[in-house]
Short mmCIF file of C-alpha atoms in Angstrom, two decimals:
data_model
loop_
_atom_site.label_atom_id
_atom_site.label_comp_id
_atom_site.label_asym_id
_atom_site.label_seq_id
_atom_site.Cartn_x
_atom_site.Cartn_y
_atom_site.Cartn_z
CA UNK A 1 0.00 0.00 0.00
CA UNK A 2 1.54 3.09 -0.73
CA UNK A 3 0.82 6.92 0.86
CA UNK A 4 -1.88 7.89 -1.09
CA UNK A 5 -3.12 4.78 -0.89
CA UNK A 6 -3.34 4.58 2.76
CA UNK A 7 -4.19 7.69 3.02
CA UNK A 8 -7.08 7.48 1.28
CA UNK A 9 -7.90 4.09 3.27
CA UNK A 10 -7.68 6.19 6.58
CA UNK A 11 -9.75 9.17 4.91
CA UNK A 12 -12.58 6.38 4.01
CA UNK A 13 -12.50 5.13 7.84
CA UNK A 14 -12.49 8.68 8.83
CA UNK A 15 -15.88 9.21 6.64
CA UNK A 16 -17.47 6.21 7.97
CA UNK A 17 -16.66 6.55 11.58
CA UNK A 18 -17.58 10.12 12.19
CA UNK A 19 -20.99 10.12 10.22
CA UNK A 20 -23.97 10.77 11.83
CA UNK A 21 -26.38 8.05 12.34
CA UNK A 22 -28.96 6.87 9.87
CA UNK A 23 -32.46 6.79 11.77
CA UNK A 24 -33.90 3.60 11.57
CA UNK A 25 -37.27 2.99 11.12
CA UNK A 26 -39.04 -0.15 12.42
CA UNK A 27 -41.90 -1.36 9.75
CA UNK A 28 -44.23 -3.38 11.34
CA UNK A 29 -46.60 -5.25 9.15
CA UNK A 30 -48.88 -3.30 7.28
CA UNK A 31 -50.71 -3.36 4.27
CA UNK A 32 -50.65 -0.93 1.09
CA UNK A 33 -54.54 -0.85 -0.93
CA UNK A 34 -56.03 0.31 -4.33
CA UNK A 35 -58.55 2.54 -4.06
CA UNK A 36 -61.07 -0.17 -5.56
CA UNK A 37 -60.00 -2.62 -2.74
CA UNK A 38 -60.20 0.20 0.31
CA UNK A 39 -63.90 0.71 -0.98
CA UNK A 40 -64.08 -2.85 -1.27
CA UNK A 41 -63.29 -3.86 2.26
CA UNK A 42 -64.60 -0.38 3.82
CA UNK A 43 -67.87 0.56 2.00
CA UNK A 44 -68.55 4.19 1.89
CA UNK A 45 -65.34 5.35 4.04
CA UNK A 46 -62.86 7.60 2.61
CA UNK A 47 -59.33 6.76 3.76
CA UNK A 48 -58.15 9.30 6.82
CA UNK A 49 -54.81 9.91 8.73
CA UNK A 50 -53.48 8.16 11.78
CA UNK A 51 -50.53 9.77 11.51
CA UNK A 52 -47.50 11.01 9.23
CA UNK A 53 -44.58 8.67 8.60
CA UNK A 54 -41.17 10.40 8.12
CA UNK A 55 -41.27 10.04 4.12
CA UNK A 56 -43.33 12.87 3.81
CA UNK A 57 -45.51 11.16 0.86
CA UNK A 58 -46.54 8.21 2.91
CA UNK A 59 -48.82 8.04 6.55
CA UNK A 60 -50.47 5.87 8.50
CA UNK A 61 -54.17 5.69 7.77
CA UNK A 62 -57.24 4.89 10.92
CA UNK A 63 -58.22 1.94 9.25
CA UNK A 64 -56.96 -1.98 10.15
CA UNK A 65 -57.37 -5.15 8.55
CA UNK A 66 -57.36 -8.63 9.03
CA UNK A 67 -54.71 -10.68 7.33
CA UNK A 68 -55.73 -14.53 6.73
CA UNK A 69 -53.41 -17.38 5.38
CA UNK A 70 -53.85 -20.93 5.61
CA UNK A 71 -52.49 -21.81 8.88
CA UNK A 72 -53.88 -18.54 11.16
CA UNK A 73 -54.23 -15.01 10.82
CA UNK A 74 -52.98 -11.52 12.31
CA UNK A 75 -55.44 -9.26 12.99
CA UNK A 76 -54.93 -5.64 13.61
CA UNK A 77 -52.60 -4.60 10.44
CA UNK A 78 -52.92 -1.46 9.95
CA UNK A 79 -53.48 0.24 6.18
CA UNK A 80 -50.55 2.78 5.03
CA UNK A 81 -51.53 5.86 2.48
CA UNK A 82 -51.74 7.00 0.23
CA UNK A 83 -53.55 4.27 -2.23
CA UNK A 84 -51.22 2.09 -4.34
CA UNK A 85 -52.14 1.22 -7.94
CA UNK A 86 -51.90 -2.34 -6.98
CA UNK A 87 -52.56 -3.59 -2.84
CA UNK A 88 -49.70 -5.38 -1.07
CA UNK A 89 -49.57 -6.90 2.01
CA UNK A 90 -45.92 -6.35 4.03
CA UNK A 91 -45.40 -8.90 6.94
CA UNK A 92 -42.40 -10.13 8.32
CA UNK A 93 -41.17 -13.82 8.10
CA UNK A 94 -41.82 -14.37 11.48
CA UNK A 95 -45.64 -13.56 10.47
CA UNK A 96 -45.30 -15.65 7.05
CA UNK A 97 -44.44 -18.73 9.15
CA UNK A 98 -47.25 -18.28 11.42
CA UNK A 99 -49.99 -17.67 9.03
CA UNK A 100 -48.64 -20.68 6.54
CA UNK A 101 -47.43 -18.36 4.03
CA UNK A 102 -43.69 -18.51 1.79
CA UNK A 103 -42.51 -14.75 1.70
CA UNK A 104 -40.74 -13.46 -0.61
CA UNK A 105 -37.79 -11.24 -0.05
CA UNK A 106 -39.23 -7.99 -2.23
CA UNK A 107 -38.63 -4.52 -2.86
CA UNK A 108 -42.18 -2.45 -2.58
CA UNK A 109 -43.91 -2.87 -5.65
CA UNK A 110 -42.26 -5.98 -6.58
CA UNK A 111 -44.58 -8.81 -6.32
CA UNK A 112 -42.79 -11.63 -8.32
CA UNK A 113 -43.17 -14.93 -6.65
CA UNK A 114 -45.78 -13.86 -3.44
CA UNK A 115 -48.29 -15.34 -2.22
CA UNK A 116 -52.19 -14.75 -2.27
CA UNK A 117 -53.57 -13.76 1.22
CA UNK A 118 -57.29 -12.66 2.05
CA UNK A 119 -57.89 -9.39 3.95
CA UNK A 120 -60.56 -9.42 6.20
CA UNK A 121 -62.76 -6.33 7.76
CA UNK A 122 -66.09 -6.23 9.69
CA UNK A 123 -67.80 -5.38 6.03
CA UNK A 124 -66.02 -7.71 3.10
CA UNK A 125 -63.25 -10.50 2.78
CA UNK A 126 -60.94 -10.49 -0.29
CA UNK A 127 -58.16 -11.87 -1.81
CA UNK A 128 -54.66 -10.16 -2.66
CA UNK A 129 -51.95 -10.87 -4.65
CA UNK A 130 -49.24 -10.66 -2.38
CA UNK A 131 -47.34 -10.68 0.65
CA UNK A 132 -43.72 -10.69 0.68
CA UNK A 133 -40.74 -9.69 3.43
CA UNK A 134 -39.94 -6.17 2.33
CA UNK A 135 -36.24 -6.01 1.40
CA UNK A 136 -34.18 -3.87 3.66
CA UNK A 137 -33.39 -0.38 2.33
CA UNK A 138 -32.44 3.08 2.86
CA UNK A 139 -34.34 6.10 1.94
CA UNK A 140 -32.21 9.31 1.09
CA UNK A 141 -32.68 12.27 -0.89
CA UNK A 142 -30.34 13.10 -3.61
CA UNK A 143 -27.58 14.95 -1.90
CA UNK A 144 -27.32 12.03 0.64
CA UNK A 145 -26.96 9.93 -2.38
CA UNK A 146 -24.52 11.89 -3.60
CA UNK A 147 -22.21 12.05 -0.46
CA UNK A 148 -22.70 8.51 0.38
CA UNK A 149 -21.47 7.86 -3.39
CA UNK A 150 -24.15 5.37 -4.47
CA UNK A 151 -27.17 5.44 -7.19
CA UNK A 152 -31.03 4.09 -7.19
CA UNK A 153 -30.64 0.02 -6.27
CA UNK A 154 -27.73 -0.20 -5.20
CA UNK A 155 -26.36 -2.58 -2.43
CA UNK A 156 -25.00 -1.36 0.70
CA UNK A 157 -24.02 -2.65 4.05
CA UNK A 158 -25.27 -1.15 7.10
CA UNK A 159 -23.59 -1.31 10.32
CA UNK A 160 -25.80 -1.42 13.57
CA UNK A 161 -24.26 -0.84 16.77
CA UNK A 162 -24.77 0.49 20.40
CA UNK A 163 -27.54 -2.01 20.75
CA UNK A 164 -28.59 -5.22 22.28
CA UNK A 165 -27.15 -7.17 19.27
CA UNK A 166 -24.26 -5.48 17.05
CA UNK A 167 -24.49 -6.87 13.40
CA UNK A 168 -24.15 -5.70 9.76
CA UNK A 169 -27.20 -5.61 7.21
CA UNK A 170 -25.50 -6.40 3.63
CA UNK A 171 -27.89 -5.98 1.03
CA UNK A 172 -29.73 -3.55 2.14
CA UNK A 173 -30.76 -1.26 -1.32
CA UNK A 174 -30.35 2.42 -1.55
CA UNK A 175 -33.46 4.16 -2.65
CA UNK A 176 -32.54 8.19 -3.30
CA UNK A 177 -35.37 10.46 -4.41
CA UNK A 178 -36.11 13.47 -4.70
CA UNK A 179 -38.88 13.55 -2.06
CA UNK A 180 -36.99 11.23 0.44
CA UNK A 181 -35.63 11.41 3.60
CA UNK A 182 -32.58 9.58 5.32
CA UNK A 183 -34.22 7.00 6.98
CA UNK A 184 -33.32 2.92 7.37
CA UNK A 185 -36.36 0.41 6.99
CA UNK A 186 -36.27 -3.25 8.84
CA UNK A 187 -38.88 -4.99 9.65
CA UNK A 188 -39.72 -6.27 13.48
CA UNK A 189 -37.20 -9.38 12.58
CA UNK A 190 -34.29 -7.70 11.30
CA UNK A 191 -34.73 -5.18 14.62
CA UNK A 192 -34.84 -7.96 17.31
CA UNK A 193 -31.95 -9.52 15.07
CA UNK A 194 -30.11 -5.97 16.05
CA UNK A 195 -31.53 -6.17 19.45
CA UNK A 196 -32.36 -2.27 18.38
CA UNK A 197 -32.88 -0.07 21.58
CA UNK A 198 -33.10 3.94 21.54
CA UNK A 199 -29.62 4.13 21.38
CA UNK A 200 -28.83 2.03 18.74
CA UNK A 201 -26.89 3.68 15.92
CA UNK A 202 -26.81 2.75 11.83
CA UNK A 203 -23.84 3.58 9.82
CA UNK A 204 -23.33 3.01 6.26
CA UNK A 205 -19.72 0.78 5.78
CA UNK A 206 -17.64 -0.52 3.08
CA UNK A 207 -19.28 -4.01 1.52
CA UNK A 208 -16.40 -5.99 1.29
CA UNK A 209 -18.15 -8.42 0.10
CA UNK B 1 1.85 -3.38 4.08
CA UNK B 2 5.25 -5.32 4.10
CA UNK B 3 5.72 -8.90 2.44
CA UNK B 4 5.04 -10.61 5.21
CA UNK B 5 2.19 -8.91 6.24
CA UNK B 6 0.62 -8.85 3.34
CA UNK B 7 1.39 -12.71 2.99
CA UNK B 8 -0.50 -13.43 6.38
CA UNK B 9 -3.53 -11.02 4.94
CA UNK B 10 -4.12 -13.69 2.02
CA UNK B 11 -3.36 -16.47 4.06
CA UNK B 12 -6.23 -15.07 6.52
CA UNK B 13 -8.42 -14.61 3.93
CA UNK B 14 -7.70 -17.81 2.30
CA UNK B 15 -8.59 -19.74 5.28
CA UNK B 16 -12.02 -17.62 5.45
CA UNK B 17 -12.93 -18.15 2.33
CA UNK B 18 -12.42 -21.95 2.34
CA UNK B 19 -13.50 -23.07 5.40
CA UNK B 20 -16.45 -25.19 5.46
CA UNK B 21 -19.68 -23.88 6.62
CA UNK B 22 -20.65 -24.10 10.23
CA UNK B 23 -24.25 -25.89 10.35
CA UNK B 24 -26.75 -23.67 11.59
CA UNK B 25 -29.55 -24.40 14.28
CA UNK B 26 -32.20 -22.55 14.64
CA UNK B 27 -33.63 -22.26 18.51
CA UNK B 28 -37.48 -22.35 18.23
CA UNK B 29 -38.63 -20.61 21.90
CA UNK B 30 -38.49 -23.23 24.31
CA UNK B 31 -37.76 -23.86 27.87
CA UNK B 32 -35.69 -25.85 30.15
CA UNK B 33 -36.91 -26.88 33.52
CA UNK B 34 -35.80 -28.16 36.52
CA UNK B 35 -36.88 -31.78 37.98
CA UNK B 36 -39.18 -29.99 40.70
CA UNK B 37 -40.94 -27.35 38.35
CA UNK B 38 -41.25 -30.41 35.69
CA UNK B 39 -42.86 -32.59 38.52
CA UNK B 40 -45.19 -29.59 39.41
CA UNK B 41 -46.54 -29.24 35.69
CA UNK B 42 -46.71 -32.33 34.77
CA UNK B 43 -47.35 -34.82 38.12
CA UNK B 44 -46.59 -38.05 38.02
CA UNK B 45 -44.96 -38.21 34.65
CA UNK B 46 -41.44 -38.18 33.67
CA UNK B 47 -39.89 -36.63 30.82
CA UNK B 48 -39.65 -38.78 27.64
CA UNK B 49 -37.50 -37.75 24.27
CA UNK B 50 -39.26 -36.73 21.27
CA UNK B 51 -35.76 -36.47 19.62
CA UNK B 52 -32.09 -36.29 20.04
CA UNK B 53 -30.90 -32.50 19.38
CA UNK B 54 -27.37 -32.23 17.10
CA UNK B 55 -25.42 -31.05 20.82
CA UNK B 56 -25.50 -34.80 22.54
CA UNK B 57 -26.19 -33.75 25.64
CA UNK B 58 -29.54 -31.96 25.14
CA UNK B 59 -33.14 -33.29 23.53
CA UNK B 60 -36.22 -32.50 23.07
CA UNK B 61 -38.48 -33.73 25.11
CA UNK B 62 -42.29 -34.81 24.63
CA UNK B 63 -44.12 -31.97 26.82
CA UNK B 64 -45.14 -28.95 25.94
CA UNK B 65 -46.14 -25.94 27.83
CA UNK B 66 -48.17 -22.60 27.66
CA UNK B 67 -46.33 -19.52 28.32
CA UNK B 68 -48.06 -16.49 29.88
CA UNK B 69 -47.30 -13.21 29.93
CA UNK B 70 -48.83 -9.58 31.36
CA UNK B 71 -50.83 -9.12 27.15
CA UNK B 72 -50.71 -12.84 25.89
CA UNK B 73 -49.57 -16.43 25.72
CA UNK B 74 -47.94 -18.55 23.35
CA UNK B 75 -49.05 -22.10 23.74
CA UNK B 76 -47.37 -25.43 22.58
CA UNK B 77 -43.64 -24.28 24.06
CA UNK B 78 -41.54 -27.24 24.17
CA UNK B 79 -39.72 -28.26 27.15
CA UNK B 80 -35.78 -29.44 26.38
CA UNK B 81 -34.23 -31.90 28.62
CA UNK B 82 -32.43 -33.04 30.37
CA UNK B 83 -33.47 -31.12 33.39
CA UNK B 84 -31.56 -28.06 35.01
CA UNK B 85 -30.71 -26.56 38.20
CA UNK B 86 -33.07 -23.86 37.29
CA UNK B 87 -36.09 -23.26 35.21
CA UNK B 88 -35.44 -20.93 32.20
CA UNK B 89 -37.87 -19.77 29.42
CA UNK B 90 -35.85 -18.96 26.35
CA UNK B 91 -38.23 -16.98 23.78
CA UNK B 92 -37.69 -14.81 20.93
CA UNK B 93 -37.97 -10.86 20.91
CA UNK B 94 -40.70 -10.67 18.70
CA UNK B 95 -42.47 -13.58 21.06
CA UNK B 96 -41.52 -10.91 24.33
CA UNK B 97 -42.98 -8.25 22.81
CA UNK B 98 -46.20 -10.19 21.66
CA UNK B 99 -46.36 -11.51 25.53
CA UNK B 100 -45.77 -8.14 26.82
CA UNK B 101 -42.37 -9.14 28.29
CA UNK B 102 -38.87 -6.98 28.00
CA UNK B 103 -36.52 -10.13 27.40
CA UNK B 104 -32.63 -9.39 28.04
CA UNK B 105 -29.91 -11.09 25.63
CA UNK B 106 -28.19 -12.95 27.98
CA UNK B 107 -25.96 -16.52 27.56
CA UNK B 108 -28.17 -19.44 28.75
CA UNK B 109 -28.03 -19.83 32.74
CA UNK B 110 -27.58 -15.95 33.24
CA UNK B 111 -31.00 -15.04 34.42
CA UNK B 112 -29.90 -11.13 35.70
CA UNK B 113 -32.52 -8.60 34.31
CA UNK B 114 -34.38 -11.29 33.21
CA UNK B 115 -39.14 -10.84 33.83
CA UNK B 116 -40.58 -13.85 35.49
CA UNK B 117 -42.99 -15.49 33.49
CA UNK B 118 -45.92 -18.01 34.10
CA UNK B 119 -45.94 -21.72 32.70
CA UNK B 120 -49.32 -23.52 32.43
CA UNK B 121 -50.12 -26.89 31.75
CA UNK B 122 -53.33 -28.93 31.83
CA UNK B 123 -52.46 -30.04 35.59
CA UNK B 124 -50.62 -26.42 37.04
CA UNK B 125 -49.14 -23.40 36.68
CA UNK B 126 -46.13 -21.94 37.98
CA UNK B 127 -44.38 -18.72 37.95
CA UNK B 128 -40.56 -18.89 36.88
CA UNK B 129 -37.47 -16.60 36.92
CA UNK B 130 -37.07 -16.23 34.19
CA UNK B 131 -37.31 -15.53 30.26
CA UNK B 132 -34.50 -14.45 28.01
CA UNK B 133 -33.67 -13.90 24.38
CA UNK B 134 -30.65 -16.23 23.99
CA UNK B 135 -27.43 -14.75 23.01
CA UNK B 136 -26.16 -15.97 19.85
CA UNK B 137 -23.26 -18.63 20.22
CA UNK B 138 -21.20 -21.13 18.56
CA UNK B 139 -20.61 -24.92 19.97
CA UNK B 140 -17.65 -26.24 19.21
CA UNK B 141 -14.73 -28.43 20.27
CA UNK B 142 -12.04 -27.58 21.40
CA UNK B 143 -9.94 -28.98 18.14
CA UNK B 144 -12.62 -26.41 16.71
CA UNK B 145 -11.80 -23.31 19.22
CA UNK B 146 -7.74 -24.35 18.20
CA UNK B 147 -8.41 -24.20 14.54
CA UNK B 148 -10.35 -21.15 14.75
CA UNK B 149 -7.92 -19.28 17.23
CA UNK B 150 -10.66 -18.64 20.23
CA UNK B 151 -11.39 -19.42 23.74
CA UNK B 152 -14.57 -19.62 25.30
CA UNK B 153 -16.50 -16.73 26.03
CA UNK B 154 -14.67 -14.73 22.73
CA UNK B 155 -17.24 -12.62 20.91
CA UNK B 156 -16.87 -13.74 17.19
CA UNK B 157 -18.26 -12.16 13.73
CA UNK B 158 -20.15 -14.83 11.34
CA UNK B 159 -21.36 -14.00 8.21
CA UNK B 160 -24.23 -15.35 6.26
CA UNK B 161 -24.26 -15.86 2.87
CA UNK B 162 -26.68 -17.43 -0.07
CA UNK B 163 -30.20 -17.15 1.69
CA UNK B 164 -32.40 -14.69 0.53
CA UNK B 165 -30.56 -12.15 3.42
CA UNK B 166 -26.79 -11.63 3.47
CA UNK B 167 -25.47 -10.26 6.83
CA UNK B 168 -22.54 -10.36 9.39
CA UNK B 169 -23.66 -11.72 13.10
CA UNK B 170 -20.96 -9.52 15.55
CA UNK B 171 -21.31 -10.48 19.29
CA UNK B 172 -21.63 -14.24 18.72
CA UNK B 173 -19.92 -16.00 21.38
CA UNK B 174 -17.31 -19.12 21.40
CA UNK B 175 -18.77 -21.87 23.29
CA UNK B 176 -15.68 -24.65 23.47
CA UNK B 177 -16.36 -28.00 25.12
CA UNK B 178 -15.39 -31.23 24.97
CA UNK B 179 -18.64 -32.64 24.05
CA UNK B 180 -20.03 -29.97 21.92
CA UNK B 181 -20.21 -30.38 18.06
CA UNK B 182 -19.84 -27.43 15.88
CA UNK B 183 -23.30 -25.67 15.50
CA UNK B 184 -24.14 -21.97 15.53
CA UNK B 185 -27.27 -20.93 17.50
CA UNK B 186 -29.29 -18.23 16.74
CA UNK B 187 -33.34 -17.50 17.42
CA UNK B 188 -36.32 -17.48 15.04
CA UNK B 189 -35.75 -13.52 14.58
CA UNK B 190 -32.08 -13.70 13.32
CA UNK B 191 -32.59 -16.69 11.07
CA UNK B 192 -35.13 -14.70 9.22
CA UNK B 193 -33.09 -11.00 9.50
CA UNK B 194 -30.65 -13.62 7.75
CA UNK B 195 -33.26 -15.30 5.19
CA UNK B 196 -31.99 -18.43 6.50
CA UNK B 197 -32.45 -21.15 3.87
CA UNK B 198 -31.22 -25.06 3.25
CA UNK B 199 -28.42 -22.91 0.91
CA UNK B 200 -27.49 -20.49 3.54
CA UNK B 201 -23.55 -20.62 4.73
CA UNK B 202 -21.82 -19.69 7.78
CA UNK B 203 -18.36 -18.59 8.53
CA UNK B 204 -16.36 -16.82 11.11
CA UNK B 205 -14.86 -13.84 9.72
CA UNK B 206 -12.38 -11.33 10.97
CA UNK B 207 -14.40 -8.65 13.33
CA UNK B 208 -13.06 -5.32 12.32
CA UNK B 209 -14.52 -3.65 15.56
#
């Protein structure tokens, strides 16, 4: 290794060590609908907010459904806005197993390979196509894409520390937009795999992989 | 980077890169129980193997028990043998949160920190001390710890690769004994933050941190 080499190796550590955390957010499963199946499965209702979410185009709406697979179901999953051209159901593996359902690993809007489930509500039952495990990924806007050095779909490996369980997420997608802010998305298994507490902290590191 | 130190890097990575995977079992929640709380839940029977387990001291016995928590139960938990000094509930963090329970990551047989629970059968119930999530941890023997270069109680790093999740387990501890067979252990949650599958591979891996 010669001078510049290292350092630009000690510059890179430098980078890594001193950024500021990525906030993580915890995705617990929830379900994305048309418009055709919300006024399916709520008759008459218009779809209103719970809350926001930190990507400022998405929130959390009042209304909850009831997932059913084959072995059992999970009731109590709640419906995300705004309406999707095409209604997905996001659980974790954890909840695949226990309903008797195969997840796919997906990005949102990727529904290759998962499953039918029915969603139930006091009103109507019907059937979507499909669930999967949402693949791990970081929201960022442009500029974060920009000093992080990485483009739409690529793989990076995230670093969790300061937790219960230390580990690193590889594959984990970066997803820059315009409209986006820095924010980590796991889902309730990947979180109790980083034993995540308040004070964990995410850092973006080299993939060596 | 001198010769020689450059010569040990690729040697080092050599060895990581060939070694054969460590098999991987997967700890369903379960508990252990000692011969009085066993004799309390289930009277006048003793505890019969449903199956040997890959470490040959331990295996899974034929009884099953509820366990109840302050906002829900899981039923159908099954009790490991032989029996132990003390009772110990060993669940997952997404099965503590669904029981309304605050588990601690602690090595099996360290109980500090950790929320008593209640254990029901058809016959009793009891109230033990208590539940954990267990800390990851490799068995091995001790030609195993020798080959590998640790001692027991070493935090290792293993890396996952080929399921449907790629990631790097830090904070997985050595567990050398005579008897033990080479087998990592990790929980429901962490198989599936990993993807786990029948193609997934484990290997120990330098820790960088």
């Amino acid at each position: 290794m010669n001078d510049n080499e290292l350092r630009a190796l000690i510059k890179q550590i430098v980078e890594e060590e001193t950024q500021p955390g990525i906030p993580i957010g915890v995705s617990n499963h929830h379900i994305h609908l048309s418009e055709e199946d919300f006024e399916t499965l709520f008759p008459g209702q218009k779809m209103t907010k719970f809350k926001n979410l930190r990507q400022p185009a998405d929130f959390a709406s009042n209304s909850k459904v009831t997932v059913v697979g084959p072995k059992g179901e999970i009731p109590g999953v709640r419906v995300l806005g705004p309406y999707r051209k095409q209604s997905q159901v996001e659980l974790s593996l954890t909840d695949g197993f226990q309903i008797g359902v195969n997840l796919p690993v997906r990005m949102s809007g990727n529904l290759d390979g998962a499953p039918s489930v029915t969603l139930k509500t006091d009103a109507a039952e019907i059937t979507v196509a499909g669930a999967i495990a949402a693949k791990r990924h970081v929201h960022m806007s442009l500029e974060d894409a920009k000093k992080y050095g990485v483009k739409l779909g690529d793989n990076i490996a995230v670093e969790v520390t300061n937790g219960k369980r230390r580990l690193v997420f590889n594959d984990v997608v970066a997803r820059p937009r315009e409209d986006f802010v820095l924010e980590m998305h796991i889902d309730t298994d990947e979180a109790n795999a980083a034993g995540l507490s308040k004070d964990s902290i995410a850092r973006i590191i080299s993939d060596n992989n």
